[in-house]
CSV table of C-alpha atoms in Angstrom, one decimal:
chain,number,residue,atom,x,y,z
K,1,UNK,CA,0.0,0.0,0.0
K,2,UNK,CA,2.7,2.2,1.2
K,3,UNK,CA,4.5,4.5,-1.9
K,4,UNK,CA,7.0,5.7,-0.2
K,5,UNK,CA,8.6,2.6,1.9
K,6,UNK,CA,11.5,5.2,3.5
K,7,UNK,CA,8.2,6.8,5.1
K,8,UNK,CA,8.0,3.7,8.2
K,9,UNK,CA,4.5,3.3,9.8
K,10,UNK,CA,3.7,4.4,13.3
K,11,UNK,CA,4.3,1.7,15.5
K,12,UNK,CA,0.8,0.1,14.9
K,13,UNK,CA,0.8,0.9,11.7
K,14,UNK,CA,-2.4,1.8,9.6
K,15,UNK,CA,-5.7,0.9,11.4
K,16,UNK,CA,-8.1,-0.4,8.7
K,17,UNK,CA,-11.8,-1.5,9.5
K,18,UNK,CA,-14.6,-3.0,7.7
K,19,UNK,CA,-18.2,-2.9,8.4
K,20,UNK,CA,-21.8,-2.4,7.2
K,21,UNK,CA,-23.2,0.6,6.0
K,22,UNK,CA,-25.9,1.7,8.1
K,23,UNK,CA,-26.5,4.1,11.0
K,24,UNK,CA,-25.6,1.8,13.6
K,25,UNK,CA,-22.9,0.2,12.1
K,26,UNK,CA,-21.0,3.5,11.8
K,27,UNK,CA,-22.0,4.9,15.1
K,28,UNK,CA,-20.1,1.4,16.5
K,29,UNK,CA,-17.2,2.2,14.1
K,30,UNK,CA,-16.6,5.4,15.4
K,31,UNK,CA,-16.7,4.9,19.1
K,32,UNK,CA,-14.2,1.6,18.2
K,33,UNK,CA,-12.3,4.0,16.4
K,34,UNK,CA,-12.3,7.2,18.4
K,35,UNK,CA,-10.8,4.3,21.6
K,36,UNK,CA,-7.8,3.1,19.3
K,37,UNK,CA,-4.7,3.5,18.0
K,38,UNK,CA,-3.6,6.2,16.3
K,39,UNK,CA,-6.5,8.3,17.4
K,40,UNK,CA,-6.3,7.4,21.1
K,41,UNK,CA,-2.9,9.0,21.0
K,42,UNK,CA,-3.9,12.5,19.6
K,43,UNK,CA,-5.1,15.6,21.8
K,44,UNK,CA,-8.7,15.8,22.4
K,45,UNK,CA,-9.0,19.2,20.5
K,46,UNK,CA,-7.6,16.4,17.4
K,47,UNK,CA,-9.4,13.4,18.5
K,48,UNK,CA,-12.8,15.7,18.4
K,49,UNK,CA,-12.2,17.3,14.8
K,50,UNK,CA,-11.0,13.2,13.5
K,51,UNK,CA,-14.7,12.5,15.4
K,52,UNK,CA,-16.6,15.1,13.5
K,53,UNK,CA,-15.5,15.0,9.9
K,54,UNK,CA,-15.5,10.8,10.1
K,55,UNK,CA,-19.1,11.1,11.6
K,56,UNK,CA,-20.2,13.5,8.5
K,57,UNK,CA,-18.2,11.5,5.9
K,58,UNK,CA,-19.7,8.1,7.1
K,59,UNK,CA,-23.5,9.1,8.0
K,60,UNK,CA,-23.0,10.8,4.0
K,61,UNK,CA,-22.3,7.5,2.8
K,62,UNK,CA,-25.2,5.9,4.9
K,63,UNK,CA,-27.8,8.6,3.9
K,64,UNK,CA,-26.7,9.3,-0.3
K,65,UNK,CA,-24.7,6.6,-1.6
K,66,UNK,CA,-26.5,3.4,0.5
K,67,UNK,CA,-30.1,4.7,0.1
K,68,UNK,CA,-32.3,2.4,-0.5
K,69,UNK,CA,-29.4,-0.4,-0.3
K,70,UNK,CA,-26.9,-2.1,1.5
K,71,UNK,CA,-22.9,-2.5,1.2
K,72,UNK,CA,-20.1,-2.4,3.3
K,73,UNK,CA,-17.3,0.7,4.2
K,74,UNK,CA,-14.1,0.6,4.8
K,75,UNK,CA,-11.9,2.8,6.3
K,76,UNK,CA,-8.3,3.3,6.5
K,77,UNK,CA,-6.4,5.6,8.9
K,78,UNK,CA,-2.5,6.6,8.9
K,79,UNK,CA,-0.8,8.6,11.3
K,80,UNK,CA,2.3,9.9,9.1
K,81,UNK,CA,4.3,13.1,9.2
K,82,UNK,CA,1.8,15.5,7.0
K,83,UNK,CA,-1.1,14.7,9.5
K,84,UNK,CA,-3.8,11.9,9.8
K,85,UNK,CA,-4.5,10.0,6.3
K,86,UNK,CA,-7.5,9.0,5.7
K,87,UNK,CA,-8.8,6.5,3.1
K,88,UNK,CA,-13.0,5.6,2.8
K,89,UNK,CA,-14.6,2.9,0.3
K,90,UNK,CA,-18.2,1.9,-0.2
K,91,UNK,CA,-20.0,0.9,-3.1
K,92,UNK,CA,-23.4,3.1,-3.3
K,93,UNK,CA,-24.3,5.3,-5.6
K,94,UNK,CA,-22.1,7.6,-6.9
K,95,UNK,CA,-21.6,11.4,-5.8
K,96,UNK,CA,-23.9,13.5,-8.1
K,97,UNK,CA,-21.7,15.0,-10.8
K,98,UNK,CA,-18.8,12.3,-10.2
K,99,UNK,CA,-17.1,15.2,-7.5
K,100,UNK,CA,-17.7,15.9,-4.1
K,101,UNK,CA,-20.6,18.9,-3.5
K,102,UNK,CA,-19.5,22.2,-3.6
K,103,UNK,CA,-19.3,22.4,0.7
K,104,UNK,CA,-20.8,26.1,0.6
K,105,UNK,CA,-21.7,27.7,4.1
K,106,UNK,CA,-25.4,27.7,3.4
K,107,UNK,CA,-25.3,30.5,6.1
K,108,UNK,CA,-26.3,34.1,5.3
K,109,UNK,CA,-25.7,35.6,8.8
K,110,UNK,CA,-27.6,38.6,7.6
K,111,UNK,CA,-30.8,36.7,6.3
K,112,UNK,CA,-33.6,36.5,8.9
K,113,UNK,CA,-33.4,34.5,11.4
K,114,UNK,CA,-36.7,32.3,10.3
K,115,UNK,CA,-35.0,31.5,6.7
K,116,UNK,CA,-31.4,30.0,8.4
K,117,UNK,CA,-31.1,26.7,6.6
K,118,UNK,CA,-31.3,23.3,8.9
K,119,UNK,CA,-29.1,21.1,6.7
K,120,UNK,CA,-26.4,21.4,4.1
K,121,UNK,CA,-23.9,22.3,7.2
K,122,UNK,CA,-22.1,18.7,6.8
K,123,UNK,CA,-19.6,19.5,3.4
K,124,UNK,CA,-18.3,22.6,4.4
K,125,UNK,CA,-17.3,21.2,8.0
K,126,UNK,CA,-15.1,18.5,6.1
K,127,UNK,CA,-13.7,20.8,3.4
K,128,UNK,CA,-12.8,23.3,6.6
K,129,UNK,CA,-11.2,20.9,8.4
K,130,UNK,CA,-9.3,18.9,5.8
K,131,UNK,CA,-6.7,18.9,3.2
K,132,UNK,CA,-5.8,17.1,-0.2
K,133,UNK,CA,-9.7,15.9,-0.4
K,134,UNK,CA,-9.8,14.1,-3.1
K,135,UNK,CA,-12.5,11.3,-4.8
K,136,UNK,CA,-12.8,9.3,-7.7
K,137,UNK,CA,-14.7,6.7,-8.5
K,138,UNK,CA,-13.4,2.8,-9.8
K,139,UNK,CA,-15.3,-0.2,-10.9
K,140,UNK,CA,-18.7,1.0,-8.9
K,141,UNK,CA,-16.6,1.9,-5.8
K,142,UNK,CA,-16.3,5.4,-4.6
K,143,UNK,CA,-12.6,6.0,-3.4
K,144,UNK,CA,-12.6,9.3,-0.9
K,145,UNK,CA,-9.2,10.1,0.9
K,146,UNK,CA,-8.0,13.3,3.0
K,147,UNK,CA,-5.9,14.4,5.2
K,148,UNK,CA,-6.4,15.5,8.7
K,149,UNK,CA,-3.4,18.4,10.1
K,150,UNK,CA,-3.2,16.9,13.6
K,151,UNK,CA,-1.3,19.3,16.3
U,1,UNK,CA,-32.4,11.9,24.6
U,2,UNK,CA,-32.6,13.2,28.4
U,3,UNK,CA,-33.2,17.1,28.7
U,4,UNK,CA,-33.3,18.6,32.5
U,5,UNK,CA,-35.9,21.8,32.1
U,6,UNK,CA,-35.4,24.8,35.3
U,7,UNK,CA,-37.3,27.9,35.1
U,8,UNK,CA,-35.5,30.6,37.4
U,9,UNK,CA,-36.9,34.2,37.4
U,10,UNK,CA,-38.8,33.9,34.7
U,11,UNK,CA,-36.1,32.4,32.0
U,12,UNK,CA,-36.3,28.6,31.3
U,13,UNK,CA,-32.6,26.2,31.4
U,14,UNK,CA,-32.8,23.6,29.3
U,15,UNK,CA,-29.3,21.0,30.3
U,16,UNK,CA,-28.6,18.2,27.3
U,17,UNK,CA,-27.5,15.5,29.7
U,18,UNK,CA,-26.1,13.7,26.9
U,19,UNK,CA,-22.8,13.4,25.6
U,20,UNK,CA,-24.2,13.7,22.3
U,21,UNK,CA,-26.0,15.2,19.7
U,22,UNK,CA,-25.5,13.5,16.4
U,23,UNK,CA,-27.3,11.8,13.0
U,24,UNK,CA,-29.1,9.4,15.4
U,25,UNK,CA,-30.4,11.5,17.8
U,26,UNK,CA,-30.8,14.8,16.3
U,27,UNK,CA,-34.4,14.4,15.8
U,28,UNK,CA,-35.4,12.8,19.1
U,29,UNK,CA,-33.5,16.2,20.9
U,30,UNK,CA,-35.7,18.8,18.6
U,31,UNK,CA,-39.0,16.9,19.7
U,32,UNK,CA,-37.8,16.4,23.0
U,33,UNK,CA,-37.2,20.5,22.7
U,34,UNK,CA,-40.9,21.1,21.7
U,35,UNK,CA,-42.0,19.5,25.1
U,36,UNK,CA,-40.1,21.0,27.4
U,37,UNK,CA,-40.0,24.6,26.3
U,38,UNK,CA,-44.1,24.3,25.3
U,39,UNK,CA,-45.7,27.5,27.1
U,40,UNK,CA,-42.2,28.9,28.6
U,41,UNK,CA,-41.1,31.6,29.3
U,42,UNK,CA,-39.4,34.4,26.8
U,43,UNK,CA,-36.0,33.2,27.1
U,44,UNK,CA,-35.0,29.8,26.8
U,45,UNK,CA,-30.7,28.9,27.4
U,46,UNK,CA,-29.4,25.5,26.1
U,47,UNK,CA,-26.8,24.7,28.2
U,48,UNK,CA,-24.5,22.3,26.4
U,49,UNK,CA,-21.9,21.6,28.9
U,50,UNK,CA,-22.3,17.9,28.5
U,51,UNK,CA,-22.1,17.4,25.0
U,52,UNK,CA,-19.1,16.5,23.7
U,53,UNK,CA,-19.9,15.3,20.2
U,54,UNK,CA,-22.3,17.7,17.9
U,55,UNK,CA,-22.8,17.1,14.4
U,56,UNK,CA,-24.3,19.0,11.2
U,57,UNK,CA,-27.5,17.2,12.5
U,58,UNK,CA,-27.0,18.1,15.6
U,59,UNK,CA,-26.3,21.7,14.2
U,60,UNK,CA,-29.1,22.0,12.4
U,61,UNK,CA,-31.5,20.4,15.0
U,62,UNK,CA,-30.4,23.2,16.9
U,63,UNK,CA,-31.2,26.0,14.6
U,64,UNK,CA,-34.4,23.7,14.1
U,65,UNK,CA,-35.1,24.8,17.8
U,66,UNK,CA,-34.5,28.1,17.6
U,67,UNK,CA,-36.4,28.8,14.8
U,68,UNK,CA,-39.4,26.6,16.4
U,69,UNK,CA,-39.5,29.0,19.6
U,70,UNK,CA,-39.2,32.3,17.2
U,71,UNK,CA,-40.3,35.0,16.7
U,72,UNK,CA,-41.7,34.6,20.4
U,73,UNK,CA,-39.1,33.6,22.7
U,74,UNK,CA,-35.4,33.2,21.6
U,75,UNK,CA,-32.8,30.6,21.8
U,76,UNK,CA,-29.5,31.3,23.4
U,77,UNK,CA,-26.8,28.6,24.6
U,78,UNK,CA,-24.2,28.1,27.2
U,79,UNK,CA,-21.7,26.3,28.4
U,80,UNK,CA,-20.1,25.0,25.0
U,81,UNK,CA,-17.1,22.5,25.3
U,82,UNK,CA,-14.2,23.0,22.9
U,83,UNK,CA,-15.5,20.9,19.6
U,84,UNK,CA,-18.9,22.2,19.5
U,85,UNK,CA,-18.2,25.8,19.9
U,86,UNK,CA,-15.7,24.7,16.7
U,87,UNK,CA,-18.8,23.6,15.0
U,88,UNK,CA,-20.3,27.0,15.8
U,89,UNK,CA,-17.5,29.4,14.6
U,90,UNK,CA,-16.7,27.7,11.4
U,91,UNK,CA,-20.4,27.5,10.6
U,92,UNK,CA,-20.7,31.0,11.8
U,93,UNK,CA,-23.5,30.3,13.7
U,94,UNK,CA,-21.4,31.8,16.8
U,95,UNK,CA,-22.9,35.1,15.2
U,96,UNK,CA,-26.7,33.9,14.9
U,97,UNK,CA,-26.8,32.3,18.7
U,98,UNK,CA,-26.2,34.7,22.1
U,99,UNK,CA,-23.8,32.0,23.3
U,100,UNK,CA,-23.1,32.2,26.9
U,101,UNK,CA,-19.4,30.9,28.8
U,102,UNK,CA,-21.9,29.6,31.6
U,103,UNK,CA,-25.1,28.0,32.5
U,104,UNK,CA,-25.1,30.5,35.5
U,105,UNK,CA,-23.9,33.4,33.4
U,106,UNK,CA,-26.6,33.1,30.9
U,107,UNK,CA,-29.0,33.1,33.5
U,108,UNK,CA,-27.2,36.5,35.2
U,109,UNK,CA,-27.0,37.7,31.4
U,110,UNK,CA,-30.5,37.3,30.7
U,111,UNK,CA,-32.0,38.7,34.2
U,112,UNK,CA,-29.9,42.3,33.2
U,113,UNK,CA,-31.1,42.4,29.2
């Protein structure tokens, strides 16, 4: 997997998981996740942001690409040198327009109050908080991978 | 989704006492919201020093609230803990919500305005 085998692994090396694609399954995943190395390692001011942009990444895939069907996720994570790499597969549906959404703040603090939106938050917190997002998609699985700056 | 209602002087404290507010639950917490702040008073103050862990659903079930309460009584919140006041100010919604440091703050806060 590794390109660069001068680059060695932390000394548990990449934690990869498995597991169904549905509400619960994630919501399991995480907390396993969130308790393990590398994460359990990190700061909590880290641990939270990891928490928060694999919850929206995961309940995406549960909510868009898995509607109305079943399949598994995997996820890889890598604590290297540039930050926390992170690696998602499923096989749903595609993203709309083969590219991730746009991840505008749907927020126009100067709109009224009663026309604030209640959704569409979810994109922008994972383009703000990551780097090098990147997604394509292969032989009906969609390939998403990003970096986390830890520290 | 367990929610600890207080009314003191009028303005009515609403504690999350849940270390969560996320995808699965978002929805129970804005109906659980519509019960306890039914018929209350003007003010209304989330205090979410137990929540650890809020999400965009947990975000917007939030806003949910507040607009639920409006234009009648408002929504402010205290007592946010370091990754969900993140979720505030990069949303910006640290600018739409009176967010208080303190549950007994807010309450002090809200007595004076």
């Amino acid at each position: 997997m590794r390109s660069r085998p001068d680059l060695p692994a932390g000394p548990e090396g990449p934690l990869t998981l498995a597991f169904p694609g549905d509400a619960r399954s994630v919501r399991r995943a995480l907390r396993h996740v969130i308790a393990a190395a590398p994460l359990c390692t990190l700061s909590d001011a880290d641990r939270g942001t990891t928490e928060l942009v694999l919850a929206e990444v995961l309940n995406n895939i549960v909510e868009h690409a898995y509607v109305g069907c079943t399949g598994r996720i995997t996820l890889s994570l890598d604590l290297c040198a540039s930050g926390l790499a992170v690696r998602i597969t499923d096989d749903g549906l595609a993203m709309p327009g083969g590219a991730v959404p746009s991840g505008l703040l749907p927020t126009n603090p100067a709109a009224p109050a009663a026309t604030l939106p209640e959704g569409g938050f979810g994109w922008f917190l994972i383009k703000s908080l990551t780097r090098d997002l990147a997604y394509h998609r292969k032989e009906g699985r969609n390939h998403l991978s990003f970096t986390l700056p830890i520290g | 989704m367990k929610l600890k209602p207080s009314t003191i002087q009028g303005v009515l404290t609403v504690t999350v006492q849940e270390n969560r507010i996320d995808a699965a639950s978002a929805l129970q917490f804005k109906e659980r919201m519509r019960d306890v702040t039914q018929g209350t008073a003007h003010r209304v103050i989330l205090d979410l020093g137990q929540v650890h862990f809020l999400d965009s659903s947990g975000l917007g079930a939030v806003v949910a609230v507040m607009k639920l309460l409006a234009p009648d009584r408002k929504l402010e919140l205290s007592n946010l803990t370091p990754t969900v006041e993140k979720v505030f100010r990069l949303t910006r919604m640290d600018t739409i919500f009176t967010i208080h440091p303190q549950a007994g703050m807010a309450g002090q806060n809200a007595l004076k305005a």
